[in-house]
Structure formats: structure tokens, C-alpha cells
């Protein structure tokens, strides 16, 4: 999947986002601990997914696109918005740092920021490394949609035969 997007000199989308279903890589290594549409605990439903990432993890662009916003926003911390084209945008929150500028074209898989450091010793009561939340929303014409069809399957998830 990643070879589809390799060419560091591109300044436009390699493929249309609508044709990239099953090809995109999650922007950070970690487990999905909240899925699109699940109860949000406040009487509504999740409008995106939340990944549990290791402290100081590098965050990458989920798709090719232009940076629409990169910076602090209200109580969301650092927010990154990427225009993936054809009315699609990715919204990422929970980053500690962003390394891109508004108007910049980024490639799928390109580093765009990082998660924060873990508090105190970084261990939970069970002596596991603490995970930090990275929230990701995919929007079509400014309406949240389920991003799960866009993610490439892990090798461990593929059916054997």
C-alpha cells in the first residue's frame, strides 16, 4: 500500500481519496480504543476514532493533502486538519507538537507531529507504559464519516489459506 504513495516530489494527490479505501496507514502506531459510532459516554456517539499511542510517538499524515490548520485550538490541544481533496478532510487532535505549516502539501506517511511525553514515570499501576489518546476524524463535506474502510489491514488480520 505504501508504495502507491512514494514520490517525495509530488505536490498533488497520487490517487483520489475516494479510491484509497484499504490503502491508508493509521497515523500512529497503537490500538484503536474508541471506534466511530460507539457511545461517547455523554448520550451521543463517537464522530471519529481514538488511538492509544505511546508517549512521544511520531504522528504521520494519514493521506496526501494540504494542511488547512496546525496549532492549538480551544481545549483540544494541538489540532491538525488536512484537506485530502474531493471534500474529504482529516482532523487530528491530541498532538503535543506539529511540524507542518498551513498551506503545506504533505504526503501520506510523512511525519507531521508528535505525541506528548508521559506524565511522571510513564507507568500505570500494572507497570505498563501509559498510552496517550490521538483522536482522528474523517469528514466528507464537513460531516464526520466512518474512517475504517480507508485503513490498510495489518498482516496479522489477513486471512490465511
mmCIF file of C-alpha atoms in Angstrom:
data_model
loop_
_atom_site.group_PDB
_atom_site.id
_atom_site.type_symbol
_atom_site.label_atom_id
_atom_site.label_comp_id
_atom_site.label_asym_id
_atom_site.label_seq_id
_atom_site.Cartn_x
_atom_site.Cartn_y
_atom_site.Cartn_z
ATOM 1 C CA UNK A 1 0.000 0.000 0.000
ATOM 2 C CA UNK A 2 2.700 2.497 0.936
ATOM 3 C CA UNK A 3 4.487 2.132 -2.430
ATOM 4 C CA UNK A 4 1.393 3.612 -4.065
ATOM 5 C CA UNK A 5 2.191 6.951 -2.434
ATOM 6 C CA UNK A 6 6.029 7.061 -2.643
ATOM 7 C CA UNK A 7 7.376 10.045 -4.577
ATOM 8 C CA UNK A 8 8.677 12.840 -2.373
ATOM 9 C CA UNK A 9 8.491 15.416 -5.183
ATOM 10 C CA UNK A 10 4.714 15.260 -5.649
ATOM 11 C CA UNK A 11 2.631 18.341 -4.925
ATOM 12 C CA UNK A 12 -0.711 16.769 -5.711
ATOM 13 C CA UNK A 13 -2.622 13.653 -4.738
ATOM 14 C CA UNK A 14 -1.242 10.383 -6.112
ATOM 15 C CA UNK A 15 -4.743 8.881 -6.094
ATOM 16 C CA UNK A 16 -8.156 10.289 -5.208
ATOM 17 C CA UNK A 17 -9.044 9.776 -1.550
ATOM 18 C CA UNK A 18 -12.248 8.030 -2.600
ATOM 19 C CA UNK A 19 -10.053 5.434 -4.389
ATOM 20 C CA UNK A 20 -7.717 4.992 -1.408
ATOM 21 C CA UNK A 21 -10.025 2.727 0.607
ATOM 22 C CA UNK A 22 -7.994 -0.075 2.178
ATOM 23 C CA UNK A 23 -4.691 1.664 1.384
ATOM 24 C CA UNK A 24 -4.091 4.210 4.141
ATOM 25 C CA UNK A 25 -1.944 3.598 7.207
ATOM 26 C CA UNK A 26 -3.031 4.803 10.655
ATOM 27 C CA UNK A 27 -1.169 7.996 11.629
ATOM 28 C CA UNK A 28 0.367 6.493 14.767
ATOM 29 C CA UNK A 29 1.195 3.020 15.982
ATOM 30 C CA UNK A 30 -1.309 1.997 18.623
ATOM 31 C CA UNK A 31 -4.576 0.291 19.299
ATOM 32 C CA UNK A 32 -7.940 1.743 18.367
ATOM 33 C CA UNK A 33 -9.705 2.047 21.709
ATOM 34 C CA UNK A 34 -12.772 4.028 20.574
ATOM 35 C CA UNK A 35 -14.444 3.362 17.246
ATOM 36 C CA UNK A 36 -16.657 5.517 15.069
ATOM 37 C CA UNK A 37 -20.308 5.356 16.147
ATOM 38 C CA UNK A 38 -19.703 3.833 19.582
ATOM 39 C CA UNK A 39 -21.318 5.512 22.612
ATOM 40 C CA UNK A 40 -19.350 8.573 23.712
ATOM 41 C CA UNK A 41 -20.479 8.448 27.339
ATOM 42 C CA UNK A 42 -22.483 11.670 27.023
ATOM 43 C CA UNK A 43 -25.578 10.338 25.259
ATOM 44 C CA UNK A 44 -24.154 10.691 21.758
ATOM 45 C CA UNK A 45 -21.816 8.666 19.594
ATOM 46 C CA UNK A 46 -18.154 8.925 18.640
ATOM 47 C CA UNK A 47 -17.623 11.006 15.498
ATOM 48 C CA UNK A 48 -14.148 9.606 14.902
ATOM 49 C CA UNK A 49 -11.701 7.064 16.297
ATOM 50 C CA UNK A 50 -9.275 7.305 19.201
ATOM 51 C CA UNK A 51 -5.914 5.578 19.059
ATOM 52 C CA UNK A 52 -3.879 4.726 22.161
ATOM 53 C CA UNK A 53 -0.339 5.844 21.285
ATOM 54 C CA UNK A 54 2.945 5.552 23.139
ATOM 55 C CA UNK A 55 4.334 8.791 24.572
ATOM 56 C CA UNK A 56 6.443 10.807 22.124
ATOM 57 C CA UNK A 57 5.231 8.727 19.153
ATOM 58 C CA UNK A 58 5.683 10.298 15.735
ATOM 59 C CA UNK A 59 2.361 11.162 14.093
ATOM 60 C CA UNK A 60 2.195 10.875 10.294
ATOM 61 C CA UNK A 61 -0.207 12.221 7.679
ATOM 62 C CA UNK A 62 -2.979 9.677 7.080
ATOM 63 C CA UNK A 63 -3.226 10.765 3.421
ATOM 64 C CA UNK A 64 -1.802 13.176 0.901
ATOM 65 C CA UNK A 65 -3.194 16.657 1.283
ATOM 66 C CA UNK A 66 -2.827 20.314 2.111
ATOM 67 C CA UNK A 67 -2.545 21.469 5.716
ATOM 68 C CA UNK A 68 -5.558 23.651 6.469
ATOM 69 C CA UNK A 69 -4.782 24.186 10.152
ATOM 70 C CA UNK A 70 -1.960 23.253 12.536
ATOM 71 C CA UNK A 71 -1.932 24.674 16.026
ATOM 72 C CA UNK A 72 -3.671 24.977 19.376
ATOM 73 C CA UNK A 73 -7.456 25.179 19.334
ATOM 74 C CA UNK A 74 -9.636 25.765 22.387
ATOM 75 C CA UNK A 75 -9.454 22.819 24.818
ATOM 76 C CA UNK A 76 -8.454 20.315 22.123
ATOM 77 C CA UNK A 77 -4.723 20.970 22.417
ATOM 78 C CA UNK A 78 -2.893 20.932 19.093
ATOM 79 C CA UNK A 79 -5.161 20.264 16.138
ATOM 80 C CA UNK A 80 -4.119 19.296 12.626
ATOM 81 C CA UNK A 81 -6.536 19.482 9.698
ATOM 82 C CA UNK A 82 -5.533 18.028 6.324
ATOM 83 C CA UNK A 83 -7.530 18.610 3.135
ATOM 84 C CA UNK A 84 -7.428 15.232 1.386
ATOM 85 C CA UNK A 85 -9.322 16.524 -1.663
ATOM 86 C CA UNK A 86 -12.796 15.949 -3.095
ATOM 87 C CA UNK A 87 -14.489 17.291 0.050
ATOM 88 C CA UNK A 88 -12.575 14.982 2.459
ATOM 89 C CA UNK A 89 -10.652 16.284 5.465
ATOM 90 C CA UNK A 90 -8.797 14.569 8.279
ATOM 91 C CA UNK A 91 -8.923 16.171 11.735
ATOM 92 C CA UNK A 92 -6.364 15.008 14.311
ATOM 93 C CA UNK A 93 -6.297 16.170 17.938
ATOM 94 C CA UNK A 94 -4.137 15.257 20.900
ATOM 95 C CA UNK A 95 -0.758 16.088 19.391
ATOM 96 C CA UNK A 96 1.828 17.803 21.573
ATOM 97 C CA UNK A 97 3.760 19.208 18.605
ATOM 98 C CA UNK A 98 3.083 19.805 14.933
ATOM 99 C CA UNK A 99 5.882 20.109 12.374
ATOM 100 C CA UNK A 100 3.933 21.408 9.383
ATOM 101 C CA UNK A 101 2.599 24.779 8.279
ATOM 102 C CA UNK A 102 -0.717 25.939 6.897
ATOM 103 C CA UNK A 103 -0.725 25.566 3.110
ATOM 104 C CA UNK A 104 1.970 22.899 3.083
ATOM 105 C CA UNK A 105 1.340 19.791 0.957
ATOM 106 C CA UNK A 106 2.056 16.587 2.895
ATOM 107 C CA UNK A 107 2.400 13.043 1.662
ATOM 108 C CA UNK A 108 0.681 10.032 3.205
ATOM 109 C CA UNK A 109 3.024 8.673 5.868
ATOM 110 C CA UNK A 110 5.028 11.896 6.195
ATOM 111 C CA UNK A 111 5.767 12.945 9.818
ATOM 112 C CA UNK A 112 3.510 15.856 10.788
ATOM 113 C CA UNK A 113 3.873 15.966 14.569
ATOM 114 C CA UNK A 114 4.364 14.033 17.777
ATOM 115 C CA UNK A 115 2.533 12.898 20.860
ATOM 116 C CA UNK A 116 3.499 14.357 24.232
ATOM 117 C CA UNK A 117 5.683 12.869 26.899
ATOM 118 C CA UNK A 118 4.077 10.725 29.551
ATOM 119 C CA UNK A 119 3.499 12.252 32.975
ATOM 120 C CA UNK A 120 5.643 11.281 35.987
ATOM 121 C CA UNK A 121 7.306 7.906 35.437
ATOM 122 C CA UNK A 122 5.133 6.956 32.466
ATOM 123 C CA UNK A 123 3.926 3.704 34.048
ATOM 124 C CA UNK A 124 0.443 2.609 35.033
ATOM 125 C CA UNK A 125 -0.401 0.712 38.209
ATOM 126 C CA UNK A 126 0.127 -2.529 36.259
ATOM 127 C CA UNK A 127 3.626 -1.279 35.278
ATOM 128 C CA UNK A 128 2.641 -0.884 31.627
ATOM 129 C CA UNK A 129 3.704 2.124 29.577
ATOM 130 C CA UNK A 130 0.981 4.751 29.617
ATOM 131 C CA UNK A 131 -0.779 5.366 26.302
ATOM 132 C CA UNK A 132 -1.908 8.776 25.101
ATOM 133 C CA UNK A 133 -5.065 9.428 23.031
ATOM 134 C CA UNK A 134 -4.846 10.579 19.420
ATOM 135 C CA UNK A 135 -8.292 11.416 18.090
ATOM 136 C CA UNK A 136 -8.886 11.196 14.342
ATOM 137 C CA UNK A 137 -11.960 12.234 12.402
ATOM 138 C CA UNK A 138 -12.560 11.799 8.675
ATOM 139 C CA UNK A 139 -15.041 14.269 7.246
ATOM 140 C CA UNK A 140 -16.809 14.357 3.886
ATOM 141 C CA UNK A 141 -18.267 17.767 3.067
ATOM 142 C CA UNK A 142 -17.684 18.699 6.725
ATOM 143 C CA UNK A 143 -19.740 15.758 8.066
ATOM 144 C CA UNK A 144 -17.987 13.012 10.084
ATOM 145 C CA UNK A 145 -17.912 9.613 8.367
ATOM 146 C CA UNK A 146 -16.586 6.205 9.407
ATOM 147 C CA UNK A 147 -12.863 6.105 8.515
ATOM 148 C CA UNK A 148 -12.485 2.320 8.978
ATOM 149 C CA UNK A 149 -12.825 1.402 5.251
ATOM 150 C CA UNK A 150 -9.764 3.534 4.424
ATOM 151 C CA UNK A 151 -7.260 1.719 6.665
ATOM 152 C CA UNK A 152 -4.998 -0.990 5.258
ATOM 153 C CA UNK A 153 -5.351 -4.313 7.033
ATOM 154 C CA UNK A 154 -2.465 -5.471 9.208
ATOM 155 C CA UNK A 155 -0.732 -8.610 8.007
ATOM 156 C CA UNK A 156 -1.921 -10.342 11.174
ATOM 157 C CA UNK A 157 -5.545 -9.586 10.210
ATOM 158 C CA UNK A 158 -5.335 -11.131 6.761
ATOM 159 C CA UNK A 159 -6.976 -14.468 6.215
ATOM 160 C CA UNK A 160 -4.632 -17.393 5.773
ATOM 161 C CA UNK A 161 -5.219 -20.040 3.187
#
